[in-house]
PDB file of C-alpha atoms in Angstrom:
ATOM      1  CA  MET A   4      57.303  86.371  11.249  1.00 97.00           C
ATOM      2  CA  ALA A   5      54.045  85.820  13.400  1.00 97.00           C
ATOM      3  CA  GLU A   6      55.320  87.881  16.256  1.00 97.00           C
ATOM      4  CA  GLU A   7      56.484  90.528  13.563  1.00 97.00           C
ATOM      5  CA  ALA A   8      52.999  90.553  12.369  1.00 96.00           C
ATOM      6  CA  LEU A   9      51.543  90.523  15.925  1.00 96.00           C
ATOM      7  CA  THR A  10      53.680  93.680  16.625  1.00 95.00           C
ATOM      8  CA  ALA A  11      52.365  95.263  13.081  1.00 95.00           C
ATOM      9  CA  GLN A  12      48.805  94.876  14.346  1.00 93.00           C
ATOM     10  CA  GLU A  13      48.216  92.185  11.653  1.00 95.00           C
ATOM     11  CA  VAL A  14      46.621  88.738  12.152  1.00 95.00           C
ATOM     12  CA  PRO A  15      49.553  86.789  13.314  1.00 97.00           C
ATOM     13  CA  VAL A  16      50.415  84.511  10.362  1.00 98.00           C
ATOM     14  CA  GLY A  17      53.842  84.141   9.449  1.00 98.00           C
ATOM     15  CA  CYS A  18      55.171  81.545   6.946  1.00 98.00           C
ATOM     16  CA  VAL A  19      58.822  80.205   5.724  1.00 98.00           C
ATOM     17  CA  PHE A  20      59.376  78.549   2.259  1.00 98.00           C
ATOM     18  CA  VAL A  21      62.011  75.946   2.511  1.00 98.00           C
ATOM     19  CA  ARG A  22      64.042  74.310  -0.521  1.00 98.00           C
ATOM     20  CA  ASP A  23      66.901  72.217  -0.564  1.00 97.00           C
ATOM     21  CA  GLY A  24      67.160  72.430   3.260  1.00 97.00           C
ATOM     22  CA  ARG A  25      67.334  76.198   3.328  1.00 97.00           C
ATOM     23  CA  ALA A  26      64.845  78.927   3.968  1.00 98.00           C
ATOM     24  CA  ILE A  27      64.367  80.913   0.550  1.00 98.00           C
ATOM     25  CA  ALA A  28      61.574  83.276   1.800  1.00 98.00           C
ATOM     26  CA  GLU A  29      59.671  84.461   4.833  1.00 98.00           C
ATOM     27  CA  ALA A  30      56.752  86.710   5.146  1.00 98.00           C
ATOM     28  CA  ARG A  31      53.976  87.902   7.451  1.00 98.00           C
ATOM     29  CA  ASN A  32      50.525  88.962   7.041  1.00 98.00           C
ATOM     30  CA  ARG A  33      50.130  92.480   5.403  1.00 97.00           C
ATOM     31  CA  THR A  34      46.647  92.835   4.754  1.00 95.00           C
ATOM     32  CA  ASN A  35      46.125  95.995   7.183  1.00 93.00           C
ATOM     33  CA  GLU A  36      49.199  97.444   6.524  1.00 94.00           C
ATOM     34  CA  LEU A  37      48.605  97.287   2.498  1.00 96.00           C
ATOM     35  CA  ARG A  38      44.960  97.714   2.625  1.00 94.00           C
ATOM     36  CA  ASN A  39      44.459  94.780   0.625  1.00 96.00           C
ATOM     37  CA  ALA A  40      42.900  91.328   1.689  1.00 95.00           C
ATOM     38  CA  THR A  41      44.883  89.638  -0.704  1.00 97.00           C
ATOM     39  CA  ARG A  42      48.410  90.175   1.186  1.00 98.00           C
ATOM     40  CA  HIS A  43      48.386  87.016   3.122  1.00 98.00           C
ATOM     41  CA  ALA A  44      51.765  85.758   4.549  1.00 98.00           C
ATOM     42  CA  GLU A  45      51.641  82.853   1.920  1.00 98.00           C
ATOM     43  CA  LEU A  46      51.314  85.283  -1.401  1.00 98.00           C
ATOM     44  CA  GLU A  47      53.893  87.575   0.412  1.00 98.00           C
ATOM     45  CA  ALA A  48      56.542  85.093   0.296  1.00 98.00           C
ATOM     46  CA  ILE A  49      55.160  83.563  -3.022  1.00 98.00           C
ATOM     47  CA  ASP A  50      55.739  87.248  -5.016  1.00 98.00           C
ATOM     48  CA  TYR A  51      59.129  87.331  -3.443  1.00 98.00           C
ATOM     49  CA  ILE A  52      60.075  83.652  -4.996  1.00 98.00           C
ATOM     50  CA  LEU A  53      58.597  84.293  -8.275  1.00 98.00           C
ATOM     51  CA  SER A  54      60.232  87.910  -8.819  1.00 97.00           C
ATOM     52  CA  ASN A  55      63.652  86.809  -7.430  1.00 97.00           C
ATOM     53  CA  LYS A  56      65.658  85.364 -10.699  1.00 97.00           C
ATOM     54  CA  GLU A  57      68.218  83.260  -8.320  1.00 97.00           C
ATOM     55  CA  LEU A  58      65.223  81.454  -6.851  1.00 97.00           C
ATOM     56  CA  THR A  59      63.139  81.307  -9.849  1.00 96.00           C
ATOM     57  CA  PRO A  60      65.645  81.564 -12.820  1.00 95.00           C
ATOM     58  CA  GLU A  61      62.965  80.740 -15.654  1.00 94.00           C
ATOM     59  CA  MET A  62      59.115  80.152 -14.971  1.00 92.00           C
ATOM     60  CA  THR A  63      58.014  76.939 -15.084  1.00 95.00           C
ATOM     61  CA  GLU A  64      54.686  75.264 -14.833  1.00 95.00           C
ATOM     62  CA  TYR A  65      55.168  74.344 -11.331  1.00 97.00           C
ATOM     63  CA  PRO A  66      57.778  76.633  -9.822  1.00 97.00           C
ATOM     64  CA  LEU A  67      57.184  75.410  -6.149  1.00 98.00           C
ATOM     65  CA  SER A  68      57.510  71.442  -6.629  1.00 97.00           C
ATOM     66  CA  GLU A  69      60.580  71.281  -4.746  1.00 97.00           C
ATOM     67  CA  THR A  70      59.879  73.662  -2.105  1.00 98.00           C
ATOM     68  CA  THR A  71      58.053  73.124   1.573  1.00 98.00           C
ATOM     69  CA  LEU A  72      55.908  75.443   3.117  1.00 98.00           C
ATOM     70  CA  TYR A  73      55.840  76.083   7.184  1.00 98.00           C
ATOM     71  CA  VAL A  74      53.157  78.702   8.060  1.00 98.00           C
ATOM     72  CA  THR A  75      51.566  79.216  11.838  1.00 98.00           C
ATOM     73  CA  VAL A  76      47.660  78.930  10.630  1.00 98.00           C
ATOM     74  CA  GLU A  77      46.323  76.417   7.970  1.00 98.00           C
ATOM     75  CA  PRO A  78      46.234  78.392   4.470  1.00 98.00           C
ATOM     76  CA  CYS A  79      42.895  79.743   3.677  1.00 98.00           C
ATOM     77  CA  ILE A  80      41.115  78.796   0.429  1.00 98.00           C
ATOM     78  CA  MET A  81      42.542  81.457  -1.610  1.00 98.00           C
ATOM     79  CA  CYS A  82      46.275  80.583  -0.526  1.00 98.00           C
ATOM     80  CA  ALA A  83      45.648  76.671  -0.680  1.00 98.00           C
ATOM     81  CA  SER A  84      44.406  77.068  -4.144  1.00 98.00           C
ATOM     82  CA  ALA A  85      47.424  79.500  -5.180  1.00 98.00           C
ATOM     83  CA  LEU A  86      49.860  76.655  -3.538  1.00 98.00           C
ATOM     84  CA  ARG A  87      48.114  73.894  -5.520  1.00 98.00           C
ATOM     85  CA  GLN A  88      48.572  75.901  -8.716  1.00 97.00           C
ATOM     86  CA  LEU A  89      52.178  76.627  -8.345  1.00 98.00           C
ATOM     87  CA  GLY A  90      52.832  73.266  -7.346  1.00 97.00           C
ATOM     88  CA  ILE A  91      53.806  73.198  -3.763  1.00 98.00           C
ATOM     89  CA  LYS A  92      55.443  70.166  -2.456  1.00 98.00           C
ATOM     90  CA  GLU A  93      54.175  70.009   0.916  1.00 98.00           C
ATOM     91  CA  VAL A  94      52.475  72.201   3.658  1.00 98.00           C
ATOM     92  CA  LEU A  95      53.338  72.158   7.412  1.00 98.00           C
ATOM     93  CA  TYR A  96      51.157  74.255   9.513  1.00 98.00           C
ATOM     94  CA  GLY A  97      50.446  75.143  13.320  1.00 98.00           C
ATOM     95  CA  CYS A  98      46.593  75.219  13.927  1.00 97.00           C
ATOM     96  CA  GLU A  99      43.363  74.594  11.948  1.00 97.00           C
ATOM     97  CA  ASN A 100      41.481  77.710  10.467  1.00 96.00           C
ATOM     98  CA  ASP A 101      37.948  76.579  11.286  1.00 95.00           C
ATOM     99  CA  ARG A 102      36.603  79.731   9.422  1.00 95.00           C
ATOM    100  CA  PHE A 103      38.558  79.655   5.967  1.00 97.00           C
ATOM    101  CA  GLY A 104      40.812  76.773   6.058  1.00 98.00           C
ATOM    102  CA  GLY A 105      41.584  75.269   2.435  1.00 98.00           C
ATOM    103  CA  CYS A 106      43.438  72.443   3.853  1.00 98.00           C
ATOM    104  CA  GLY A 107      40.421  70.369   5.498  1.00 96.00           C
ATOM    105  CA  SER A 108      39.118  72.368   7.892  1.00 96.00           C
ATOM    106  CA  VAL A 109      36.414  74.132   5.486  1.00 97.00           C
ATOM    107  CA  LEU A 110      37.405  72.826   2.080  1.00 97.00           C
ATOM    108  CA  GLY A 111      40.061  70.246   0.914  1.00 97.00           C
ATOM    109  CA  VAL A 112      41.465  72.601  -1.697  1.00 97.00           C
ATOM    110  CA  ASN A 113      45.086  70.974  -1.154  1.00 97.00           C
ATOM    111  CA  GLU A 114      43.922  67.557  -2.186  1.00 95.00           C
ATOM    112  CA  SER A 115      40.259  66.468  -1.631  1.00 94.00           C
ATOM    113  CA  LEU A 116      38.961  68.648  -4.366  1.00 93.00           C
ATOM    114  CA  ARG A 117      39.510  66.842  -7.834  1.00 91.00           C
ATOM    115  CA  HIS A 118      41.189  69.071 -10.269  1.00 92.00           C
ATOM    116  CA  PRO A 119      41.761  68.430 -14.286  1.00 92.00           C
ATOM    117  CA  LYS A 120      45.120  69.931 -14.151  1.00 95.00           C
ATOM    118  CA  HIS A 121      47.021  70.688 -10.785  1.00 96.00           C
ATOM    119  CA  ALA A 122      47.824  67.690  -8.543  1.00 96.00           C
ATOM    120  CA  GLY A 123      47.228  67.961  -5.107  1.00 97.00           C
ATOM    121  CA  TYR A 124      49.684  68.386  -2.091  1.00 98.00           C
ATOM    122  CA  LYS A 125      50.198  66.906   1.211  1.00 98.00           C
ATOM    123  CA  ALA A 126      49.345  69.500   4.221  1.00 98.00           C
ATOM    124  CA  THR A 127      49.976  68.253   7.666  1.00 98.00           C
ATOM    125  CA  SER A 128      48.761  70.079  10.920  1.00 97.00           C
ATOM    126  CA  GLY A 129      50.210  70.289  14.286  1.00 96.00           C
ATOM    127  CA  TYR A 130      53.712  71.758  13.445  1.00 96.00           C
ATOM    128  CA  CYS A 131      54.355  74.252  16.783  1.00 96.00           C
ATOM    129  CA  ARG A 132      50.307  73.912  17.209  1.00 97.00           C
ATOM    130  CA  GLU A 133      50.503  75.651  20.642  1.00 96.00           C
ATOM    131  CA  ASP A 134      52.402  78.429  19.794  1.00 96.00           C
ATOM    132  CA  ALA A 135      50.259  79.016  16.775  1.00 97.00           C
ATOM    133  CA  ILE A 136      47.237  78.840  18.926  1.00 96.00           C
ATOM    134  CA  MET A 137      48.705  81.264  21.519  1.00 96.00           C
ATOM    135  CA  ILE A 138      49.705  84.184  19.275  1.00 96.00           C
ATOM    136  CA  LEU A 139      46.145  83.992  17.756  1.00 95.00           C
ATOM    137  CA  ARG A 140      44.862  84.504  21.067  1.00 94.00           C
ATOM    138  CA  ARG A 141      47.061  87.216  22.255  1.00 94.00           C
ATOM    139  CA  PHE A 142      45.949  89.145  19.160  1.00 93.00           C
ATOM    140  CA  TYR A 143      42.389  88.395  19.628  1.00 88.00           C
ATOM    141  CA  ILE A 144      41.972  89.647  22.946  1.00 87.00           C
ATOM    142  CA  THR A 145      43.631  92.981  21.829  1.00 80.00           C
ATOM    143  CA  GLU A 146      41.490  95.677  20.400  1.00 66.00           C
ATOM    144  CA  ASN A 147      41.965  95.465  16.559  1.00 64.00           C
ATOM    145  CA  THR A 148      41.885  99.380  15.532  1.00 66.00           C
ATOM    146  CA  ASN A 149      42.063  98.362  11.711  1.00 65.00           C
ATOM    147  CA  ALA A 150      38.394  96.426  12.053  1.00 62.00           C
ATOM    148  CA  PRO A 151      35.711  98.331  10.314  1.00 60.00           C
ATOM    149  CA  VAL A 152      33.770  98.293  13.585  1.00 65.00           C
ATOM    150  CA  PRO A 153      36.187  97.476  16.453  1.00 59.00           C
ATOM    151  CA  LYS A 154      34.910  95.679  19.357  1.00 58.00           C
ATOM    152  CA  SER A 155      35.584  96.646  23.072  1.00 58.00           C
ATOM    153  CA  LYS A 156      37.564  93.901  24.640  1.00 55.00           C
ATOM    154  CA  THR A 157      38.588  95.602  27.776  1.00 59.00           C
ATOM    155  CA  ASN A 158      37.148  92.610  30.099  1.00 62.00           C
ATOM    156  CA  ARG A 159      38.753  89.618  27.541  1.00 64.00           C
ATOM    157  CA  VAL A 160      41.129  87.163  29.348  1.00 64.00           C
ATOM    158  CA  LEU A 161      44.003  85.394  27.570  1.00 68.00           C
ATOM    159  CA  LYS A 162      43.045  81.710  27.714  1.00 71.00           C
ATOM    160  CA  THR A 163      46.109  79.508  27.978  1.00 73.00           C
ATOM    161  CA  GLU A 164      44.622  76.186  28.182  1.00 75.00           C
ATOM    162  CA  ILE A 165      44.727  74.368  24.692  1.00 76.00           C
ATOM    163  CA  LYS A 166      42.437  71.388  23.724  1.00 78.00           C
ATOM    164  CA  PRO A 167      43.994  68.634  21.763  1.00 80.00           C
ATOM    165  CA  ARG A 168      43.307  68.379  18.186  1.00 70.00           C
ATOM    166  CA  LYS A 169      40.167  66.765  16.797  1.00 68.00           C
ATOM    167  CA  GLY A 170      41.201  63.133  16.496  1.00 63.00           C
ATOM    168  CA  SER A 171      44.375  62.980  18.227  1.00 57.00           C
ATOM    169  CA  PRO A 172      45.289  60.282  20.349  1.00 49.00           C
ATOM    170  CA  SER A 173      44.610  62.392  23.788  1.00 46.00           C
ATOM    171  CA  SER A 174      41.516  63.914  22.418  1.00 45.00           C
ATOM    172  CA  GLY A 175      39.280  60.833  23.501  1.00 40.00           C
TER     173      GLY A 175
END
């Protein structure tokens, strides 16, 4: 899904929701395509799950309580909050989102922030981390024609070295 987003000139974030060992929904970012900043991969897939009567036969308080999310990049604060409100079981993501991360990089919406009603959820980074970083780098060295003021990137070079995660055993 992230490759599909890249091909569509979107920030290459893709996700898959899994329930009972099978993928029930997959999506990619569509913010540029739909000209709507809320159309992140996670919310696109959630919309599909909630509108599908087979996947959500009746609306419950936590319709994602038996569902795991796999996503290329740490969910942003908006998506992390939506996932918590819908009771996601667990999230596994590729790389941290140092600008907007809602699962600890910027704000711990997933479980660190206290909430009077919605229980937290476990979020684990590092799932296919190198692949996630490389697809983001491939996107960010290209010209983003959808940006309000596109920056010239003709002299950018794709970096292939990936540093270990902060706090990982090999990071010293």
